[in-house]
Amino acid sequence: AQTVTQSQPEMSVQEAETVTLSCTYDTSESDYYLFWYKQPPSRQMILVIRQEAYKQQNATENRFSVNFQKAAKSFSLKISDSQLGDAAMYFCAYLKWNTPLVFGKGTRLSVIA
Amino acid sequence: DAEITQSPRHKITETGRQVTLACHQTWNHNNMFWYRQDLGHGLRLIHYSYGVHDTNKGEVSDGYSVSRSNTEDLPLTLESAASSQTSVYFCASSSGTGAEQYFGPGTRLTVT
């Protein structure tokens, strides 16, 4: 079974600084999808960014970008110019064709003013 | 606007009672999922469905059941609630493989 590992249970960052959240996954597949979801205190799960494994270019969404290293099975999330509203739980997730998402256990990000 | 809703948002029940959590989506998505979220475990898959009359067990399906009689709804039933089933439950839906999953707001269930 696929596994997703987020090795940092908690992280903190100063407002306006940059932080990187780590994620590694285990798979023998060559075609799959990777996601980062954000869960603020409201509990709502929000998609931050999505990466297709066959695309070599790293996905970006405004201040959020990923470093996708397929050979290393690594998928880190970089948040630039951190804002107070970025404080949340962040979940990395893996998806292969016709199977459900597999989530990591999450990283709690605190933003310090 | 399309959405996915869950009801109730909070529920307290007693051990041994049957409980049903509702999930309704207006996205017209074929795929629907139930997860539970517990501290230290992230989100774990309970059951999922890829279409009407299709249901599949997830990682933590013991003590739970689902049925899919239409596209919009996937109710989750706890046959005989146990204290270990105290958790936050999320429903999600997606249009297909690789597509974003849209999550409901969650239901906090407490079993006393």
Tab-separated table of N, CA, C and O in Angstrom, chain A residues 5-12 19-23 36-39 77 79 86-92 104-110, chain B residues 42:
chain	number	residue	atom	x	y	z
A	5	THR	N	4.510	10.256	4.002
A	5	THR	CA	5.160	10.608	5.262
A	5	THR	C	5.441	12.104	5.324
A	5	THR	O	6.085	12.667	4.442
A	6	GLN	N	4.936	12.701	6.365
A	6	GLN	CA	5.261	14.103	6.657
A	6	GLN	C	6.056	14.080	7.961
A	6	GLN	O	5.501	13.824	9.026
A	7	SER	N	7.329	14.333	7.860
A	7	SER	CA	8.239	14.107	8.987
A	7	SER	C	8.250	15.240	9.999
A	7	SER	O	8.854	15.113	11.062
A	8	GLN	N	7.587	16.342	9.679
A	8	GLN	CA	7.574	17.496	10.585
A	8	GLN	C	6.177	17.668	11.169
A	8	GLN	O	5.300	18.228	10.516
A	9	PRO	N	5.929	17.214	12.378
A	9	PRO	CA	4.588	17.376	12.955
A	9	PRO	C	4.217	18.847	13.139
A	9	PRO	O	3.052	19.212	12.984
A	10	GLU	N	5.216	19.681	13.450
A	10	GLU	CA	4.952	21.099	13.666
A	10	GLU	C	6.082	21.928	13.064
A	10	GLU	O	7.244	21.537	13.094
A	11	MET	N	5.693	23.078	12.528
A	11	MET	CA	6.663	24.031	11.997
A	11	MET	C	6.186	25.428	12.384
A	11	MET	O	4.989	25.654	12.615
A	12	SER	N	7.117	26.358	12.420
A	12	SER	CA	6.744	27.749	12.636
A	12	SER	C	7.555	28.631	11.692
A	12	SER	O	8.653	28.255	11.261
A	19	VAL	N	8.836	29.332	4.233
A	19	VAL	CA	8.911	28.058	4.952
A	19	VAL	C	8.672	26.921	3.962
A	19	VAL	O	7.937	27.086	2.978
A	20	THR	N	9.322	25.796	4.224
A	20	THR	CA	9.155	24.613	3.375
A	20	THR	C	8.687	23.439	4.206
A	20	THR	O	9.314	23.101	5.215
A	21	LEU	N	7.595	22.833	3.772
A	21	LEU	CA	7.046	21.650	4.438
A	21	LEU	C	7.423	20.413	3.619
A	21	LEU	O	7.263	20.400	2.400
A	22	SER	N	7.855	19.377	4.307
A	22	SER	CA	8.362	18.191	3.618
A	22	SER	C	7.311	17.105	3.488
A	22	SER	O	6.417	16.968	4.342
A	23	CYS	N	7.441	16.347	2.423
A	23	CYS	CA	6.559	15.202	2.191
A	23	CYS	C	7.308	14.189	1.351
A	23	CYS	O	7.908	14.550	0.321
A	36	TRP	N	-1.365	19.070	-2.017
A	36	TRP	CA	-1.262	19.667	-0.693
A	36	TRP	C	-2.609	20.286	-0.365
A	36	TRP	O	-3.144	21.076	-1.140
A	37	TYR	N	-3.136	19.892	0.812
A	37	TYR	CA	-4.373	20.462	1.330
A	37	TYR	C	-4.064	21.253	2.593
A	37	TYR	O	-3.201	20.877	3.384
A	38	LYS	N	-4.806	22.315	2.769
A	38	LYS	CA	-4.696	23.164	3.960
A	38	LYS	C	-5.971	23.005	4.785
A	38	LYS	O	-7.075	22.996	4.230
A	39	GLN	N	-5.800	22.884	6.110
A	39	GLN	CA	-6.956	22.826	7.002
A	39	GLN	C	-6.792	23.883	8.084
A	39	GLN	O	-6.093	23.677	9.075
A	77	LEU	N	6.411	21.506	-0.055
A	77	LEU	CA	5.614	22.715	-0.299
A	77	LEU	C	6.356	23.917	0.257
A	77	LEU	O	6.726	23.937	1.429
A	79	ILE	N	6.085	27.935	1.014
A	79	ILE	CA	5.191	29.077	1.177
A	79	ILE	C	6.059	30.312	1.313
A	79	ILE	O	6.869	30.433	2.241
A	86	ASP	N	-1.968	31.896	6.796
A	86	ASP	CA	-1.398	30.613	6.368
A	86	ASP	C	-1.314	29.617	7.516
A	86	ASP	O	-1.042	28.437	7.287
A	87	ALA	N	-1.523	30.077	8.725
A	87	ALA	CA	-1.474	29.180	9.880
A	87	ALA	C	-2.568	28.129	9.755
A	87	ALA	O	-3.757	28.460	9.623
A	88	ALA	N	-2.165	26.869	9.769
A	88	ALA	CA	-3.122	25.782	9.521
A	88	ALA	C	-2.396	24.452	9.616
A	88	ALA	O	-1.177	24.397	9.760
A	89	MET	N	-3.174	23.377	9.530
A	89	MET	CA	-2.613	22.049	9.283
A	89	MET	C	-2.482	21.881	7.781
A	89	MET	O	-3.387	22.258	7.019
A	90	TYR	N	-1.365	21.315	7.357
A	90	TYR	CA	-1.144	21.054	5.941
A	90	TYR	C	-0.963	19.553	5.744
A	90	TYR	O	-0.159	18.917	6.422
A	91	PHE	N	-1.738	19.037	4.797
A	91	PHE	CA	-1.689	17.614	4.507
A	91	PHE	C	-1.186	17.384	3.089
A	91	PHE	O	-1.677	17.993	2.134
A	92	CYS	N	-0.238	16.482	2.983
A	92	CYS	CA	0.231	16.002	1.686
A	92	CYS	C	-0.582	14.760	1.341
A	92	CYS	O	-0.939	13.964	2.235
A	104	GLY	N	-0.926	12.014	4.283
A	104	GLY	CA	0.030	12.010	5.360
A	104	GLY	C	-0.647	12.448	6.648
A	104	GLY	O	-1.820	12.836	6.649
A	105	LYS	N	0.099	12.419	7.755
A	105	LYS	CA	-0.496	12.739	9.042
A	105	LYS	C	-0.561	14.236	9.318
A	105	LYS	O	-1.147	14.657	10.310
A	106	GLY	N	0.042	15.025	8.483
A	106	GLY	CA	-0.101	16.463	8.586
A	106	GLY	C	1.048	17.158	9.275
A	106	GLY	O	1.771	16.570	10.088
A	107	THR	N	1.195	18.436	8.948
A	107	THR	CA	2.150	19.330	9.600
A	107	THR	C	1.389	20.565	10.059
A	107	THR	O	0.704	21.203	9.256
A	108	ARG	N	1.510	20.876	11.337
A	108	ARG	CA	0.845	22.079	11.857
A	108	ARG	C	1.789	23.262	11.703
A	108	ARG	O	2.887	23.258	12.262
A	109	LEU	N	1.374	24.260	10.938
A	109	LEU	CA	2.189	25.446	10.690
A	109	LEU	C	1.677	26.616	11.525
A	109	LEU	O	0.489	26.955	11.460
A	110	SER	N	2.568	27.202	12.286
A	110	SER	CA	2.265	28.422	13.027
A	110	SER	C	2.983	29.583	12.361
A	110	SER	O	4.131	29.438	11.906
B	42	GLY	N	-4.034	11.959	10.971
B	42	GLY	CA	-4.434	12.582	9.718
B	42	GLY	C	-5.832	12.142	9.336
B	42	GLY	O	-6.685	11.901	10.190
